[in-house]
Amino acid sequence: MSPSQTLPLGTIRTEQVWKRFKADQQRMLLRDKVDAMARRLRGEKGEDWRWALRDISMHIEPGDSVGLIGSNGSGKSTLLKMLTRVMYPYGGVIDVRGRIGALIEIRAGIHPDLTGRENIYLFGALLGLRRREVATRFDDIVEFARLGGAIDRQVKFYSSGMQMRLGFAVAAYLEPHVLLVDEVLAVGDAVFQQRCLDRMREVAEQGTTIVFVSHDLPAVESICRRGIWLEQGSIRVDAGIKEAMAGYRDSIEAQSEAGGRTGEPIQLLKHEVRGEERESLTTDEPMTVELTLGGDYRGDATLHLGVSEGTSSPIFQISHEVRLTGGDRRVSCVIPRLPLPRGRYTLWAGVYSIGRTDGGTLMSWHSTGQFDVFGPMLDSPPRAVVLAAPVFVPHHWEE
């Protein structure tokens, strides 16, 4: 794009962006260590560097809502900080057009020696708003942040939760063209997190561009239409939010399955998930899970089964006490009416001894594989709800 071309307000554009930090040898990726070793073998001098971002190119249109997902250390927060110009790239081009409202740290944009009131007007001035424009939004900001009489107290005397509420309210209510939000929302309580998510949906519907970083995948999926999955500083997937989430979840599950549980007293030798007709599972019809456990452990234990949509937190979990006598043991669990809608799910299993004070892990909680369910889709939730309820409930209506 030539310099003479003007991008619309709310546009985010990055081209071949690279970012590096001086390396912490214990945290360097293997390929960075290999590169450093090769340089030393060639006799080249200089510091070893860790690349946090590698060749990031993306174009976000005005009004898009984008979720940045990925594991810790994948580069999400670094990219967000460069979009706010807190950091600058080693190489490449970053162009963000319009006013930016950002919440990337608890105190981001908040001066501790000023009062809450003074901070609101200061932030507005930095965004280029006139004092009367800020005044028209002042009451909404104070009400949303639930600060009351504390608005005229110096911010350095606020709790971390109060600072976060003020920071988000200011960023979200002063009508930015681009709203950037990092995982910092996790500091707030569940009620305030819900209110923040609702406000993010409102500003998205008003045409504000949103970039949201969070490990709360259902929250990201409920707000964002597009997902960018970062892995080791590179874009792995840039697609619709469901496609990006599916790829990321598959990666999490594959890592769990490959992690290995050697040395544990109990091993899962075999498992099978089948429906009434064996080859498929259907909503509201029977599901059978058959496990074969192996090991020399003898004693009472509890077998836990869970079903999730990608993370280790199950949609539902079932437990059963078993007596293990050494050797192989086959256990079956039958669910008469499967309460899951159409989709792909993950089965989890774990075995723990009974009566042990140390927790008695015999087989740690882990993913055993995926299965597909055929049946109805869930109804779409109203915009005020974080996400669709994950369980299908058979029902009918009468009037």
Coordinates of C-alpha atoms in Angstrom, one line a residue:
M1 CA 0.0 0.0 0.0
S2 CA 1.4 3.4 -1.0
P3 CA 1.8 6.1 1.6
S4 CA -0.7 8.3 -0.3
Q5 CA -3.5 5.8 0.3
T6 CA -5.5 6.5 3.4
L7 CA -6.9 3.7 5.5
P8 CA -10.3 4.1 7.1
L9 CA -10.6 4.8 10.8
G10 CA -10.6 1.6 12.8
T11 CA -8.3 -0.2 10.4
I12 CA -5.3 -2.3 11.7
R13 CA -2.6 -3.3 9.3
T14 CA 0.7 -5.2 10.0
E15 CA 3.2 -6.3 7.3
Q16 CA 6.1 -8.6 8.0
V17 CA 6.4 -7.6 11.7
W18 CA 9.3 -9.1 13.7
K19 CA 10.0 -8.5 17.4
R20 CA 12.9 -9.8 19.4
F21 CA 14.1 -9.6 23.0
K22 CA 17.5 -10.4 24.6
A23 CA 17.4 -14.1 25.2
D24 CA 16.8 -15.8 28.5
Q25 CA 18.6 -19.0 27.8
Q26 CA 16.2 -21.1 29.9
R27 CA 13.2 -19.8 27.9
M28 CA 14.7 -19.8 24.4
L29 CA 12.9 -21.9 21.8
L30 CA 14.9 -24.8 20.4
R31 CA 15.2 -23.2 16.9
D32 CA 16.5 -20.0 18.5
K33 CA 19.1 -22.0 20.4
V34 CA 20.2 -23.7 17.1
D35 CA 20.4 -20.4 15.3
A36 CA 22.6 -18.9 18.1
M37 CA 24.8 -22.0 18.1
A38 CA 25.2 -21.8 14.3
R39 CA 26.2 -18.1 14.6
R40 CA 28.8 -19.0 17.2
L41 CA 30.2 -21.8 15.1
R42 CA 30.6 -19.3 12.2
G43 CA 32.5 -17.0 14.5
E44 CA 29.9 -14.3 14.5
K45 CA 29.8 -12.1 17.5
G46 CA 26.8 -10.5 19.1
E47 CA 24.0 -11.1 21.6
D48 CA 21.7 -14.1 21.5
W49 CA 18.1 -13.1 20.8
R50 CA 14.7 -14.6 21.4
W51 CA 12.2 -13.9 18.6
A52 CA 8.8 -13.1 20.2
L53 CA 7.1 -12.5 16.8
R54 CA 8.0 -13.8 13.4
D55 CA 6.7 -12.3 10.1
I56 CA 3.3 -11.2 11.3
S57 CA 1.1 -9.9 8.5
M58 CA -2.6 -9.2 9.0
H59 CA -5.3 -6.8 7.9
I60 CA -8.2 -6.0 10.2
E61 CA -11.1 -4.0 8.7
P62 CA -13.1 -1.4 10.7
G63 CA -15.7 -3.0 12.8
D64 CA -14.0 -6.5 12.9
S65 CA -13.9 -8.3 16.2
V66 CA -10.8 -10.5 16.4
G67 CA -9.7 -12.9 19.1
L68 CA -5.9 -13.5 19.6
I69 CA -5.5 -17.0 20.9
G70 CA -2.6 -19.2 21.7
S71 CA -0.6 -20.6 24.6
N72 CA 1.5 -18.6 27.0
G73 CA 4.6 -17.2 25.3
S74 CA 3.1 -17.3 21.8
G75 CA 3.4 -13.6 21.3
K76 CA -0.2 -12.4 21.9
S77 CA 0.5 -9.7 24.5
T78 CA 3.6 -8.5 22.7
L79 CA 1.6 -8.0 19.5
L80 CA -1.1 -6.1 21.4
K81 CA 1.5 -3.8 23.0
M82 CA 2.9 -3.0 19.6
L83 CA -0.5 -2.1 18.3
T84 CA -0.8 0.4 21.2
R85 CA 2.7 1.7 20.4
V86 CA 4.0 0.7 23.9
M87 CA 6.6 -1.4 22.0
Y88 CA 8.0 -1.0 18.5
P89 CA 8.8 -3.8 16.1
Y90 CA 12.4 -4.9 15.2
G91 CA 11.2 -4.9 11.6
G92 CA 8.0 -4.5 9.6
V93 CA 5.1 -2.0 9.4
I94 CA 2.3 -1.4 11.9
D95 CA -0.5 1.0 11.1
V96 CA -3.5 1.5 13.4
R97 CA -5.9 4.2 12.3
G98 CA -8.0 6.3 14.8
R99 CA -8.4 6.6 18.5
I100 CA -7.2 3.6 20.5
G101 CA -8.8 2.4 23.8
A102 CA -6.5 -0.1 25.4
L103 CA -6.5 -2.2 28.5
I104 CA -3.4 -4.3 28.5
E105 CA -2.2 -3.8 32.1
I106 CA -4.1 -2.9 35.2
R107 CA -2.7 0.6 35.3
A108 CA -2.4 1.2 31.6
G109 CA -3.1 4.8 30.8
I110 CA -3.9 5.6 34.5
H111 CA -1.8 8.1 36.5
P112 CA -1.6 7.0 40.2
D113 CA -1.2 10.6 41.6
L114 CA -4.3 11.9 39.9
T115 CA -7.9 11.3 41.0
G116 CA -10.2 9.1 39.1
R117 CA -12.0 12.1 37.8
E118 CA -8.8 13.7 36.6
N119 CA -7.7 10.5 34.9
I120 CA -10.9 10.3 32.9
Y121 CA -10.4 13.8 31.5
L122 CA -6.7 13.2 30.9
F123 CA -7.4 10.0 29.0
G124 CA -10.0 11.8 26.9
A125 CA -7.6 14.6 26.1
L126 CA -5.0 12.1 25.0
L127 CA -7.6 10.6 22.6
G128 CA -8.2 14.1 21.2
L129 CA -11.6 14.6 22.7
R130 CA -12.7 18.0 24.0
R131 CA -13.6 18.4 27.6
R132 CA -17.3 18.8 27.0
E133 CA -17.2 15.6 24.9
V134 CA -15.7 13.7 27.9
A135 CA -18.2 15.3 30.3
T136 CA -21.2 13.9 28.3
R137 CA -19.8 10.4 29.0
F138 CA -18.5 11.0 32.5
D139 CA -21.5 9.7 34.4
D140 CA -21.7 6.5 32.4
I141 CA -18.0 5.8 33.1
V142 CA -18.4 6.4 36.9
E143 CA -21.5 4.2 37.0
F144 CA -20.0 1.4 35.0
A145 CA -16.8 1.4 37.1
R146 CA -18.9 1.4 40.3
L147 CA -16.5 3.9 42.0
G148 CA -19.1 6.3 43.6
G149 CA -17.4 8.7 46.0
A150 CA -14.0 7.2 45.3
I151 CA -13.9 9.0 41.9
D152 CA -12.3 12.0 43.6
R153 CA -9.7 9.9 45.4
Q154 CA -6.1 9.5 44.1
V155 CA -5.9 6.3 42.0
K156 CA -2.9 5.1 44.0
F157 CA -5.2 4.4 46.9
Y158 CA -7.5 2.2 44.7
S159 CA -7.5 -1.5 44.9
S160 CA -6.3 -3.4 41.8
G161 CA -9.9 -4.2 41.0
M162 CA -11.0 -0.6 41.2
Q163 CA -8.1 0.5 38.9
M164 CA -9.0 -2.2 36.4
R165 CA -12.7 -1.1 36.5
L166 CA -11.7 2.5 35.9
G167 CA -9.3 1.6 33.1
F168 CA -11.8 -0.5 31.2
A169 CA -14.7 2.0 31.7
V170 CA -12.5 4.8 30.3
A171 CA -11.2 2.7 27.4
A172 CA -14.7 1.4 26.4
Y173 CA -16.8 4.6 26.9
L174 CA -14.8 7.3 25.2
E175 CA -15.7 5.9 21.8
P176 CA -12.4 4.6 20.5
H177 CA -12.1 3.5 16.9
V178 CA -10.1 0.5 18.1
L179 CA -10.5 -1.3 21.5
L180 CA -7.7 -3.6 22.6
V181 CA -8.2 -5.8 25.6
D182 CA -5.7 -8.2 27.2
E183 CA -6.2 -11.0 29.8
V184 CA -6.2 -8.3 32.5
L185 CA -10.0 -8.7 32.8
A186 CA -9.3 -11.9 34.8
V187 CA -8.5 -9.6 37.8
G188 CA -12.2 -8.6 38.2
D189 CA -15.0 -10.7 39.7
A190 CA -17.3 -12.8 37.6
V191 CA -20.1 -10.1 37.7
F192 CA -17.8 -7.4 36.4
Q193 CA -16.3 -9.7 33.8
Q194 CA -19.8 -10.3 32.5
R195 CA -20.5 -6.6 32.3
C196 CA -17.2 -6.0 30.5
L197 CA -18.1 -8.6 27.9
D198 CA -21.5 -7.1 27.4
R199 CA -20.0 -3.7 26.9
M200 CA -17.5 -5.1 24.4
R201 CA -20.4 -6.5 22.4
E202 CA -22.2 -3.2 22.5
V203 CA -19.2 -1.3 21.1
A204 CA -18.6 -4.0 18.5
E205 CA -22.2 -3.5 17.3
Q206 CA -21.5 0.3 17.1
G207 CA -18.7 -0.3 14.7
T208 CA -15.6 -0.3 17.0
T209 CA -12.8 -2.6 15.9
I210 CA -12.0 -5.1 18.8
V211 CA -8.9 -7.2 19.4
F212 CA -9.4 -9.4 22.4
V213 CA -6.7 -11.5 24.0
S214 CA -7.8 -14.1 26.5
H215 CA -7.4 -17.8 27.6
D216 CA -11.2 -17.8 28.3
L217 CA -12.0 -19.4 24.9
P218 CA -15.9 -19.4 25.3
A219 CA -15.7 -15.6 26.1
V220 CA -13.6 -15.0 23.0
E221 CA -15.9 -17.1 20.8
S222 CA -19.0 -15.2 22.1
I223 CA -17.6 -11.8 21.1
C224 CA -15.2 -12.3 18.1
R225 CA -16.1 -13.2 14.6
R226 CA -12.5 -13.9 13.5
G227 CA -9.7 -15.7 15.3
I228 CA -5.9 -15.5 14.9
W229 CA -4.0 -18.3 16.5
L230 CA -0.4 -17.5 17.4
E231 CA 2.1 -20.3 18.0
Q232 CA 5.8 -19.6 18.8
G233 CA 5.5 -16.1 17.5
S234 CA 4.0 -17.0 14.1
I235 CA 0.4 -17.0 12.8
R236 CA -0.8 -20.6 12.7
V237 CA -4.4 -19.9 11.7
D238 CA -6.2 -16.7 10.6
A239 CA -9.8 -17.6 9.9
G240 CA -13.4 -17.5 11.2
I241 CA -13.5 -17.8 15.0
K242 CA -14.9 -21.4 15.0
E243 CA -12.2 -22.6 12.6
A244 CA -9.4 -21.0 14.6
M245 CA -10.8 -22.3 17.9
A246 CA -11.1 -25.8 16.5
G247 CA -7.5 -25.8 15.3
Y248 CA -6.2 -24.5 18.7
R249 CA -8.3 -27.0 20.7
D250 CA -7.1 -29.9 18.5
S251 CA -3.5 -28.8 19.2
I252 CA -4.2 -28.7 23.0
E253 CA -5.7 -32.2 22.9
A254 CA -2.8 -33.6 20.7
Q255 CA -0.3 -32.2 23.2
S256 CA -2.2 -33.8 26.1
E257 CA -2.3 -37.2 24.3
A258 CA 1.4 -37.0 23.4
G259 CA 2.4 -35.9 26.9
G260 CA 2.7 -39.4 28.2
R261 CA 2.0 -40.8 31.7
T262 CA 4.8 -43.2 32.1
G263 CA 5.5 -44.5 35.6
E264 CA 1.9 -44.3 36.8
P265 CA 0.4 -47.5 38.4
I266 CA -2.5 -47.6 36.0
Q267 CA -2.5 -47.3 32.2
L268 CA -5.4 -46.9 29.8
L269 CA -4.8 -49.8 27.4
K270 CA -7.8 -49.4 25.2
H271 CA -11.0 -47.3 24.9
E272 CA -14.1 -47.2 22.7
V273 CA -16.9 -44.7 22.4
R274 CA -19.9 -46.0 20.6
G275 CA -23.6 -45.2 20.0
E276 CA -26.7 -47.4 19.7
E277 CA -25.6 -48.4 16.2
R278 CA -21.9 -48.5 17.1
E279 CA -20.6 -46.4 14.2
S280 CA -22.1 -43.0 15.3
L281 CA -23.3 -41.1 18.3
T282 CA -26.6 -39.1 18.2
T283 CA -28.0 -36.5 20.5
D284 CA -30.6 -37.9 23.0
E285 CA -29.6 -41.5 22.2
P286 CA -27.5 -44.0 24.2
M287 CA -23.7 -43.6 24.4
T288 CA -21.4 -46.3 25.7
V289 CA -17.8 -45.7 26.9
E290 CA -15.7 -48.8 27.3
L291 CA -12.3 -48.6 29.0
T292 CA -9.6 -51.3 29.5
L293 CA -7.3 -50.5 32.4
G294 CA -4.0 -52.3 33.0
G295 CA -1.5 -52.3 35.9
D296 CA -0.4 -54.2 39.0
Y297 CA -2.2 -51.9 41.4
R298 CA -4.5 -53.6 43.9
G299 CA -7.1 -51.7 45.9
D300 CA -10.2 -49.5 45.7
A301 CA -10.1 -46.5 43.3
T302 CA -12.3 -43.9 41.7
L303 CA -12.5 -43.7 37.9
H304 CA -13.5 -40.3 36.6
L305 CA -14.8 -39.7 33.0
G306 CA -15.4 -36.2 31.5
V307 CA -16.4 -34.7 28.2
S308 CA -15.2 -31.3 27.1
E309 CA -15.1 -29.1 24.0
G310 CA -11.4 -28.8 24.0
T311 CA -10.0 -27.8 27.4
S312 CA -9.6 -30.0 30.5
S313 CA -12.7 -28.4 32.1
P314 CA -15.5 -30.9 31.3
I315 CA -19.1 -30.1 30.2
F316 CA -20.1 -33.0 32.5
Q317 CA -18.2 -35.5 34.6
I318 CA -19.1 -39.0 35.8
S319 CA -17.3 -40.9 38.6
H320 CA -17.4 -44.6 39.6
E321 CA -15.7 -46.6 42.3
V322 CA -13.9 -49.7 41.1
R323 CA -11.9 -52.5 42.8
L324 CA -8.6 -53.2 41.1
T325 CA -7.1 -56.6 41.5
G326 CA -4.0 -56.4 39.3
G327 CA -3.9 -57.2 35.6
D328 CA -6.4 -55.9 33.0
R329 CA -9.8 -54.6 34.0
R330 CA -12.6 -53.6 31.6
V331 CA -15.2 -51.0 32.7
S332 CA -18.2 -49.7 30.7
C333 CA -20.2 -46.6 31.3
V334 CA -23.6 -46.2 29.6
I335 CA -25.3 -42.9 29.2
P336 CA -28.9 -43.6 28.2
R337 CA -29.6 -40.2 26.6
L338 CA -26.6 -38.3 25.4
P339 CA -27.2 -34.6 26.3
L340 CA -24.8 -33.1 23.8
P341 CA -25.7 -31.2 20.6
R342 CA -24.0 -31.7 17.2
G343 CA -20.3 -31.1 17.4
R344 CA -16.8 -32.6 18.1
Y345 CA -15.9 -33.4 21.8
T346 CA -13.1 -34.8 23.8
L347 CA -13.2 -37.7 26.3
W348 CA -11.1 -37.4 29.4
A349 CA -10.2 -40.0 32.0
G350 CA -8.4 -40.3 35.3
V351 CA -8.1 -42.9 38.1
Y352 CA -7.4 -42.0 41.8
S353 CA -7.1 -44.3 44.8
I354 CA -9.5 -44.2 47.7
G355 CA -8.3 -43.5 51.3
R356 CA -4.9 -42.0 50.4
T357 CA -4.0 -38.7 52.1
D358 CA -1.7 -37.7 49.2
G359 CA -4.4 -37.8 46.6
G360 CA -3.3 -41.1 45.2
T361 CA -3.0 -40.4 41.5
L362 CA -3.1 -43.8 39.7
M363 CA -3.7 -42.4 36.2
S364 CA -3.6 -38.6 35.8
W365 CA -6.5 -36.7 34.2
H366 CA -5.8 -36.7 30.5
S367 CA -7.4 -36.7 27.0
T368 CA -8.1 -40.1 25.5
G369 CA -9.4 -38.9 22.1
Q370 CA -12.2 -37.2 20.3
F371 CA -15.6 -38.2 19.1
D372 CA -18.3 -36.7 16.9
V373 CA -22.0 -36.3 17.8
F374 CA -24.7 -35.9 15.2
G375 CA -28.0 -34.2 16.1
P376 CA -29.5 -30.7 16.5
M377 CA -27.5 -27.5 16.8
L378 CA -28.0 -25.3 19.9
D379 CA -30.2 -22.3 19.6
S380 CA -28.2 -19.0 19.3
P381 CA -28.1 -17.1 22.7
P382 CA -29.1 -13.5 23.0
R383 CA -26.3 -11.0 22.7
A384 CA -26.3 -10.4 26.5
V385 CA -25.3 -14.0 27.2
V386 CA -21.6 -14.9 27.2
L387 CA -22.0 -18.2 25.3
A388 CA -24.5 -20.9 24.4
A389 CA -25.2 -23.4 27.2
P390 CA -23.3 -26.5 26.2
V391 CA -25.8 -29.2 27.1
F392 CA -28.8 -30.3 25.0
V393 CA -32.0 -30.7 27.0
P394 CA -34.9 -32.5 25.3
H395 CA -38.0 -30.4 25.5
H396 CA -41.3 -29.4 23.9
W397 CA -43.6 -26.3 24.1
E398 CA -47.2 -26.1 25.0
E399 CA -49.6 -23.1 24.7

